[in-house]
mmCIF file of N, CA and C in Angstrom:
data_model
loop_
_atom_site.group_PDB
_atom_site.id
_atom_site.type_symbol
_atom_site.label_atom_id
_atom_site.label_comp_id
_atom_site.label_asym_id
_atom_site.label_seq_id
_atom_site.Cartn_x
_atom_site.Cartn_y
_atom_site.Cartn_z
ATOM 1 N N MET H 17 17.736 18.836 23.505
ATOM 2 C CA MET H 17 18.477 18.290 22.461
ATOM 3 C C MET H 17 18.628 16.915 23.069
ATOM 4 N N ASN H 18 18.878 16.483 24.196
ATOM 5 C CA ASN H 18 18.874 15.045 24.750
ATOM 6 C C ASN H 18 17.778 14.381 24.600
ATOM 7 N N ALA H 19 16.574 15.184 24.855
ATOM 8 C CA ALA H 19 15.095 14.831 24.936
ATOM 9 C C ALA H 19 14.783 14.029 23.525
ATOM 10 N N ARG H 20 15.290 14.692 22.436
ATOM 11 C CA ARG H 20 15.071 14.339 21.138
ATOM 12 C C ARG H 20 15.803 12.971 20.720
ATOM 13 N N TYR H 21 16.922 12.934 21.363
ATOM 14 C CA TYR H 21 17.629 11.529 21.087
ATOM 15 C C TYR H 21 17.106 10.479 21.865
ATOM 16 N N LEU H 22 16.592 10.761 22.992
ATOM 17 C CA LEU H 22 15.959 9.837 23.943
ATOM 18 C C LEU H 22 14.673 9.370 23.167
ATOM 19 N N GLU H 23 13.928 10.394 22.745
ATOM 20 C CA GLU H 23 12.701 10.033 21.993
ATOM 21 C C GLU H 23 12.754 9.125 20.934
ATOM 22 N N LYS H 24 13.782 9.406 19.973
ATOM 23 C CA LYS H 24 14.349 8.602 18.955
ATOM 24 C C LYS H 24 14.721 7.040 19.090
ATOM 25 N N PHE H 25 15.506 7.045 20.374
ATOM 26 C CA PHE H 25 15.915 5.903 20.944
ATOM 27 C C PHE H 25 14.716 4.901 21.305
ATOM 28 N N LEU H 26 13.676 5.505 22.160
ATOM 29 C CA LEU H 26 12.704 4.810 22.475
ATOM 30 C C LEU H 26 11.690 4.485 21.422
ATOM 31 N N PHE H 27 11.546 5.326 20.449
ATOM 32 C CA PHE H 27 10.763 4.952 19.277
ATOM 33 C C PHE H 27 11.485 3.627 18.553
ATOM 34 N N TRP H 28 12.701 3.615 18.478
ATOM 35 C CA TRP H 28 13.462 2.513 17.760
ATOM 36 C C TRP H 28 13.178 1.258 18.664
ATOM 37 N N LEU H 29 13.268 1.264 19.920
ATOM 38 C CA LEU H 29 12.985 0.045 20.846
ATOM 39 C C LEU H 29 11.597 -0.308 20.719
ATOM 40 N N SER H 30 10.560 0.672 20.474
ATOM 41 C CA SER H 30 9.143 0.195 20.544
ATOM 42 C C SER H 30 8.810 -1.007 19.492
ATOM 43 N N PRO H 31 7.980 -1.843 19.964
ATOM 44 C CA PRO H 31 7.352 -2.820 19.280
ATOM 45 C C PRO H 31 6.538 -2.284 18.088
ATOM 46 N N LEU H 32 5.981 -1.101 18.268
ATOM 47 C CA LEU H 32 5.154 -0.450 17.134
ATOM 48 C C LEU H 32 5.997 -0.028 15.991
ATOM 49 N N ALA H 33 7.087 0.273 16.121
ATOM 50 C CA ALA H 33 8.268 0.683 15.062
ATOM 51 C C ALA H 33 8.335 -0.580 13.958
ATOM 52 N N GLN H 34 8.025 -1.836 14.376
ATOM 53 C CA GLN H 34 8.037 -2.865 13.668
ATOM 54 C C GLN H 34 6.952 -3.168 12.624
ATOM 55 N N LYS H 35 7.087 -3.522 11.490
ATOM 56 C CA LYS H 35 5.944 -3.690 10.652
ATOM 57 C C LYS H 35 5.446 -4.866 10.834
ATOM 58 N N PRO H 36 4.186 -5.058 10.804
ATOM 59 C CA PRO H 36 3.414 -6.276 10.940
ATOM 60 C C PRO H 36 3.912 -7.216 9.762
ATOM 61 N N PRO H 37 3.956 -8.450 9.821
ATOM 62 C CA PRO H 37 4.235 -9.396 8.710
ATOM 63 C C PRO H 37 3.011 -9.330 7.643
ATOM 64 N N THR H 38 3.512 -9.445 6.472
ATOM 65 C CA THR H 38 2.514 -9.604 5.442
ATOM 66 C C THR H 38 2.030 -10.918 5.352
ATOM 67 N N LEU H 39 0.742 -10.911 4.735
ATOM 68 C CA LEU H 39 0.008 -12.223 4.561
ATOM 69 C C LEU H 39 1.045 -13.407 3.867
ATOM 70 N N LEU H 40 1.654 -13.078 2.960
ATOM 71 C CA LEU H 40 2.478 -14.028 2.404
ATOM 72 C C LEU H 40 3.563 -14.383 3.300
ATOM 73 N N THR H 41 4.170 -13.564 4.089
ATOM 74 C CA THR H 41 5.191 -13.913 5.075
ATOM 75 C C THR H 41 4.579 -14.944 6.084
ATOM 76 N N ALA H 42 3.357 -14.302 6.526
ATOM 77 C CA ALA H 42 2.666 -15.463 7.519
ATOM 78 C C ALA H 42 2.344 -16.743 6.855
ATOM 79 N N VAL H 43 2.102 -17.045 5.575
ATOM 80 C CA VAL H 43 1.937 -18.354 4.814
ATOM 81 C C VAL H 43 3.010 -19.051 5.013
ATOM 82 N N ASN H 44 4.239 -18.354 4.589
ATOM 83 C CA ASN H 44 5.390 -19.061 4.167
ATOM 84 C C ASN H 44 6.095 -19.548 5.659
ATOM 85 N N GLU H 45 5.740 -18.711 6.739
ATOM 86 C CA GLU H 45 6.199 -19.123 8.274
ATOM 87 C C GLU H 45 5.215 -20.308 8.660
ATOM 88 N N ALA H 46 3.893 -20.231 8.314
ATOM 89 C CA ALA H 46 3.161 -21.455 8.530
ATOM 90 C C ALA H 46 3.528 -22.631 7.934
ATOM 91 N N LYS H 47 3.872 -22.413 6.714
ATOM 92 C CA LYS H 47 4.514 -23.874 5.945
ATOM 93 C C LYS H 47 5.569 -24.153 6.579
ATOM 94 N N ARG H 48 6.475 -23.408 7.026
ATOM 95 C CA ARG H 48 7.772 -23.982 7.669
ATOM 96 C C ARG H 48 7.417 -24.504 8.939
ATOM 97 N N THR H 49 6.583 -24.016 9.793
ATOM 98 C CA THR H 49 6.112 -24.559 10.900
ATOM 99 C C THR H 49 5.590 -25.946 10.803
ATOM 100 N N TRP H 50 4.564 -26.139 9.662
ATOM 101 C CA TRP H 50 4.014 -27.488 9.538
ATOM 102 C C TRP H 50 4.988 -28.516 9.023
ATOM 103 N N LYS H 51 6.048 -28.062 8.244
ATOM 104 C CA LYS H 51 7.183 -28.975 7.671
ATOM 105 C C LYS H 51 7.846 -29.479 8.876
ATOM 106 N N GLN H 52 8.187 -28.555 9.974
ATOM 107 C CA GLN H 52 9.022 -28.840 11.136
ATOM 108 C C GLN H 52 8.343 -29.656 12.146
ATOM 109 N N ALA H 53 7.019 -29.614 12.179
ATOM 110 C CA ALA H 53 6.174 -30.434 12.960
ATOM 111 C C ALA H 53 5.987 -31.981 12.410
ATOM 112 N N LEU H 54 6.149 -32.233 11.097
ATOM 113 C CA LEU H 54 6.337 -33.379 10.346
ATOM 114 C C LEU H 54 7.429 -33.974 10.689
ATOM 115 N N THR H 55 8.680 -33.147 10.574
ATOM 116 C CA THR H 55 10.048 -33.656 10.914
ATOM 117 C C THR H 55 10.098 -34.125 12.156
ATOM 118 N N ASP H 56 9.643 -33.312 13.343
ATOM 119 C CA ASP H 56 9.634 -33.539 14.625
ATOM 120 C C ASP H 56 9.079 -35.226 14.916
ATOM 121 N N PHE H 57 7.747 -34.989 14.079
ATOM 122 C CA PHE H 57 7.013 -36.378 14.389
ATOM 123 C C PHE H 57 8.024 -37.557 13.961
ATOM 124 N N ASN H 58 8.417 -37.463 12.981
ATOM 125 C CA ASN H 58 9.497 -38.400 12.178
ATOM 126 C C ASN H 58 10.666 -38.923 13.133
ATOM 127 N N HIS H 59 11.084 -37.991 14.040
ATOM 128 C CA HIS H 59 12.316 -38.251 14.844
ATOM 129 C C HIS H 59 11.869 -38.353 16.266
ATOM 130 N N ILE H 60 10.779 -38.528 16.497
ATOM 131 C CA ILE H 60 10.242 -38.879 18.048
ATOM 132 C C ILE H 60 10.750 -40.236 18.412
ATOM 133 N N THR H 61 11.494 -40.432 19.510
ATOM 134 C CA THR H 61 11.839 -41.458 19.946
ATOM 135 C C THR H 61 11.173 -41.947 21.565
ATOM 136 N N ASP H 62 10.323 -41.021 22.149
ATOM 137 C CA ASP H 62 9.720 -40.997 23.208
ATOM 138 C C ASP H 62 8.105 -41.305 22.841
ATOM 139 N N ARG H 63 7.639 -42.444 23.240
ATOM 140 C CA ARG H 63 6.098 -42.620 22.933
ATOM 141 C C ARG H 63 5.234 -41.765 23.524
ATOM 142 N N ASP H 64 5.855 -41.077 24.837
ATOM 143 C CA ASP H 64 4.905 -40.034 25.474
ATOM 144 C C ASP H 64 4.570 -38.877 24.526
ATOM 145 N N LEU H 65 5.680 -38.422 23.652
ATOM 146 C CA LEU H 65 5.560 -37.372 22.775
ATOM 147 C C LEU H 65 4.603 -37.479 21.475
ATOM 148 N N VAL H 66 4.213 -38.591 21.201
ATOM 149 C CA VAL H 66 3.516 -38.955 20.075
ATOM 150 C C VAL H 66 2.271 -38.188 19.815
ATOM 151 N N ASP H 67 1.421 -38.074 20.776
ATOM 152 C CA ASP H 67 0.076 -37.409 20.929
ATOM 153 C C ASP H 67 0.315 -36.042 20.798
ATOM 154 N N PHE H 68 1.376 -35.486 21.296
ATOM 155 C CA PHE H 68 1.794 -33.944 21.328
ATOM 156 C C PHE H 68 2.278 -33.756 19.941
ATOM 157 N N ALA H 69 3.122 -34.575 19.172
ATOM 158 C CA ALA H 69 3.574 -34.371 17.839
ATOM 159 C C ALA H 69 2.409 -34.409 16.981
ATOM 160 N N ILE H 70 1.225 -35.273 16.963
ATOM 161 C CA ILE H 70 0.161 -35.443 16.109
ATOM 162 C C ILE H 70 -0.536 -33.978 16.303
ATOM 163 N N HIS H 71 -0.737 -33.573 17.669
ATOM 164 C CA HIS H 71 -1.507 -32.266 17.730
ATOM 165 C C HIS H 71 -0.706 -30.992 17.040
ATOM 166 N N ASN H 72 0.664 -31.082 17.111
ATOM 167 C CA ASN H 72 1.244 -29.989 16.589
ATOM 168 C C ASN H 72 1.168 -30.061 14.861
ATOM 169 N N ILE H 73 1.145 -31.330 14.512
ATOM 170 C CA ILE H 73 1.076 -31.369 12.975
ATOM 171 C C ILE H 73 -0.331 -30.887 12.629
ATOM 172 N N LYS H 74 -1.428 -31.353 13.436
ATOM 173 C CA LYS H 74 -2.821 -30.944 12.857
ATOM 174 C C LYS H 74 -3.025 -29.371 13.005
ATOM 175 N N ALA H 75 -2.556 -28.887 14.132
ATOM 176 C CA ALA H 75 -2.565 -27.276 14.428
ATOM 177 C C ALA H 75 -1.992 -26.681 13.486
ATOM 178 N N SER H 76 -0.631 -26.950 13.170
ATOM 179 C CA SER H 76 0.014 -26.183 12.163
ATOM 180 C C SER H 76 -0.606 -26.474 10.736
ATOM 181 N N GLU H 77 -0.925 -27.610 10.303
ATOM 182 C CA GLU H 77 -1.573 -27.811 9.035
ATOM 183 C C GLU H 77 -3.006 -26.784 9.106
ATOM 184 N N ARG H 78 -3.742 -26.835 9.772
ATOM 185 C CA ARG H 78 -4.996 -26.110 9.858
ATOM 186 C C ARG H 78 -4.626 -24.663 9.784
ATOM 187 N N ARG H 79 -3.629 -24.085 10.431
ATOM 188 C CA ARG H 79 -3.134 -22.754 10.370
ATOM 189 C C ARG H 79 -2.637 -22.402 8.935
ATOM 190 N N TYR H 80 -1.843 -23.363 8.308
ATOM 191 C CA TYR H 80 -1.263 -23.142 7.069
ATOM 192 C C TYR H 80 -2.602 -23.041 5.951
ATOM 193 N N MET H 81 -3.268 -24.000 6.070
ATOM 194 C CA MET H 81 -4.509 -24.061 5.054
ATOM 195 C C MET H 81 -5.564 -22.793 5.357
ATOM 196 N N ALA H 82 -5.821 -22.322 6.506
ATOM 197 C CA ALA H 82 -6.624 -21.129 6.841
ATOM 198 C C ALA H 82 -5.945 -19.925 6.040
ATOM 199 N N LEU H 83 -4.466 -19.732 6.306
ATOM 200 C CA LEU H 83 -3.880 -18.653 5.795
ATOM 201 C C LEU H 83 -3.772 -18.827 4.228
ATOM 202 N N ILE H 84 -3.786 -19.743 3.741
ATOM 203 C CA ILE H 84 -3.724 -20.061 2.204
ATOM 204 C C ILE H 84 -5.176 -19.700 1.694
ATOM 205 N N ARG H 85 -6.214 -20.032 2.285
ATOM 206 C CA ARG H 85 -7.580 -19.704 1.979
ATOM 207 C C ARG H 85 -7.692 -18.287 1.915
ATOM 208 N N LYS H 86 -7.128 -17.748 3.079
ATOM 209 C CA LYS H 86 -7.351 -16.033 3.245
ATOM 210 C C LYS H 86 -6.469 -15.489 1.985
ATOM 211 N N ALA H 87 -5.433 -16.048 1.677
ATOM 212 C CA ALA H 87 -4.686 -15.399 0.767
ATOM 213 C C ALA H 87 -5.251 -15.635 -0.731
ATOM 214 N N LYS H 88 -5.983 -16.644 -0.944
ATOM 215 C CA LYS H 88 -6.661 -16.844 -2.313
ATOM 216 C C LYS H 88 -7.863 -15.827 -2.270
ATOM 217 N N GLU H 89 -8.525 -15.629 -1.019
ATOM 218 C CA GLU H 89 -9.617 -14.717 -1.180
ATOM 219 C C GLU H 89 -9.321 -13.513 -1.281
ATOM 220 N N GLU H 90 -8.031 -12.895 -0.885
ATOM 221 C CA GLU H 90 -7.635 -11.714 -1.133
ATOM 222 C C GLU H 90 -6.713 -11.441 -2.518
ATOM 223 N N GLY H 91 -6.421 -12.696 -3.078
ATOM 224 C CA GLY H 91 -5.841 -12.674 -4.402
ATOM 225 C C GLY H 91 -4.289 -12.354 -4.283
ATOM 226 N N VAL H 92 -3.662 -12.629 -3.181
ATOM 227 C CA VAL H 92 -2.284 -12.842 -2.958
ATOM 228 C C VAL H 92 -1.784 -13.828 -3.652
ATOM 229 N N ALA H 93 -0.616 -13.846 -4.410
ATOM 230 C CA ALA H 93 -0.199 -14.906 -5.045
ATOM 231 C C ALA H 93 1.602 -14.732 -4.508
ATOM 232 N N ALA H 94 2.054 -15.952 -4.752
ATOM 233 C CA ALA H 94 3.560 -15.952 -4.349
ATOM 234 C C ALA H 94 4.517 -15.440 -5.382
ATOM 235 N N TRP H 95 3.968 -15.395 -6.510
ATOM 236 C CA TRP H 95 4.843 -14.965 -7.647
ATOM 237 C C TRP H 95 3.856 -14.011 -8.568
ATOM 238 N N PRO H 96 4.579 -13.147 -9.447
ATOM 239 C CA PRO H 96 3.808 -12.374 -10.195
ATOM 240 C C PRO H 96 2.951 -13.073 -11.381
ATOM 241 N N GLU H 97 1.745 -12.604 -11.701
ATOM 242 C CA GLU H 97 0.829 -13.313 -12.465
ATOM 243 C C GLU H 97 1.545 -13.410 -13.941
ATOM 244 N N ASP H 98 2.317 -12.357 -14.386
ATOM 245 C CA ASP H 98 2.764 -12.582 -15.591
ATOM 246 C C ASP H 98 4.052 -13.676 -15.772
ATOM 247 N N ILE H 99 4.283 -14.179 -14.806
ATOM 248 C CA ILE H 99 5.479 -15.145 -14.874
ATOM 249 C C ILE H 99 5.127 -16.357 -15.854
ATOM 250 N N CYS H 100 3.932 -16.829 -15.825
ATOM 251 C CA CYS H 100 3.668 -17.986 -16.677
ATOM 252 C C CYS H 100 2.214 -17.595 -17.331
ATOM 253 N N THR H 101 2.169 -16.959 -18.231
ATOM 254 C CA THR H 101 0.818 -16.794 -18.800
ATOM 255 C C THR H 101 0.276 -17.668 -19.674
ATOM 256 N N THR H 102 1.059 -18.618 -20.557
ATOM 257 C CA THR H 102 0.404 -19.521 -21.288
ATOM 258 C C THR H 102 1.143 -20.842 -20.954
ATOM 259 N N GLY H 103 0.558 -21.830 -20.935
ATOM 260 C CA GLY H 103 1.186 -23.174 -20.598
ATOM 261 C C GLY H 103 1.193 -23.926 -22.000
ATOM 262 N N PRO H 104 1.721 -25.279 -22.032
ATOM 263 C CA PRO H 104 1.966 -25.905 -23.216
ATOM 264 C C PRO H 104 0.459 -26.390 -23.804
ATOM 265 N N SER H 105 -0.674 -26.682 -22.823
ATOM 266 C CA SER H 105 -1.884 -26.965 -23.438
ATOM 267 C C SER H 105 -2.435 -25.805 -24.014
ATOM 268 N N GLU H 106 -2.394 -24.532 -23.619
ATOM 269 C CA GLU H 106 -2.821 -23.397 -24.189
ATOM 270 C C GLU H 106 -2.086 -23.045 -25.432
ATOM 271 N N GLU H 107 -0.983 -23.251 -25.632
ATOM 272 C CA GLU H 107 -0.231 -23.094 -27.009
ATOM 273 C C GLU H 107 -0.602 -24.226 -27.917
ATOM 274 N N ALA H 108 -0.917 -25.348 -27.490
ATOM 275 C CA ALA H 108 -1.262 -26.264 -28.453
ATOM 276 C C ALA H 108 -2.769 -26.009 -29.003
ATOM 277 N N GLU H 109 -3.552 -25.522 -28.088
ATOM 278 C CA GLU H 109 -4.939 -25.037 -28.481
ATOM 279 C C GLU H 109 -4.888 -24.050 -29.610
ATOM 280 N N ALA H 110 -3.745 -23.012 -29.470
ATOM 281 C CA ALA H 110 -3.641 -21.866 -30.287
ATOM 282 C C ALA H 110 -3.180 -22.304 -31.687
ATOM 283 N N GLY H 111 -2.661 -23.651 -31.699
ATOM 284 C CA GLY H 111 -2.097 -24.114 -33.080
ATOM 285 C C GLY H 111 -0.751 -24.049 -33.104
ATOM 286 N N ASN H 112 -0.080 -23.843 -31.996
ATOM 287 C CA ASN H 112 1.457 -23.805 -32.193
ATOM 288 C C ASN H 112 2.055 -25.287 -32.215
ATOM 289 N N PRO H 113 2.874 -25.610 -33.452
ATOM 290 C CA PRO H 113 3.208 -27.131 -33.569
ATOM 291 C C PRO H 113 4.375 -27.369 -32.637
ATOM 292 N N LYS H 114 5.238 -26.431 -32.246
ATOM 293 C CA LYS H 114 6.233 -26.434 -31.214
ATOM 294 C C LYS H 114 5.569 -27.365 -29.838
ATOM 295 N N ALA H 115 4.424 -26.774 -29.442
ATOM 296 C CA ALA H 115 3.831 -27.192 -28.367
ATOM 297 C C ALA H 115 3.359 -28.813 -28.384
ATOM 298 N N LEU H 116 2.906 -29.097 -29.581
ATOM 299 C CA LEU H 116 2.415 -30.486 -29.881
ATOM 300 C C LEU H 116 3.617 -31.328 -29.835
ATOM 301 N N ALA H 117 4.747 -30.797 -30.283
ATOM 302 C CA ALA H 117 5.961 -31.786 -30.436
ATOM 303 C C ALA H 117 6.649 -32.085 -28.983
ATOM 304 N N GLY H 118 6.285 -31.216 -28.126
ATOM 305 C CA GLY H 118 6.770 -31.608 -26.936
ATOM 306 C C GLY H 118 7.888 -30.664 -26.502
#
């Protein structure tokens, strides 16, 4: 009986018990990291850190863009496809007078 509880406890502590982040989560985290790198660069007071900040911006931007590219290839979207099915231009082409009025 104690072995069973110990096994459950060790499984709970195991890093394998955690789910890997989804691609959408990785994209959002990369975007946050990129914005933070830009903010850090704008607040640098030590000239010796400028090169480091530029490197961080470039690296985080490349990671963000690579993840966006991968998400596009896999068809991952940040919102459901049916959230915006038609835009004003499509409604105008369909002959909707309200779309033309603005």
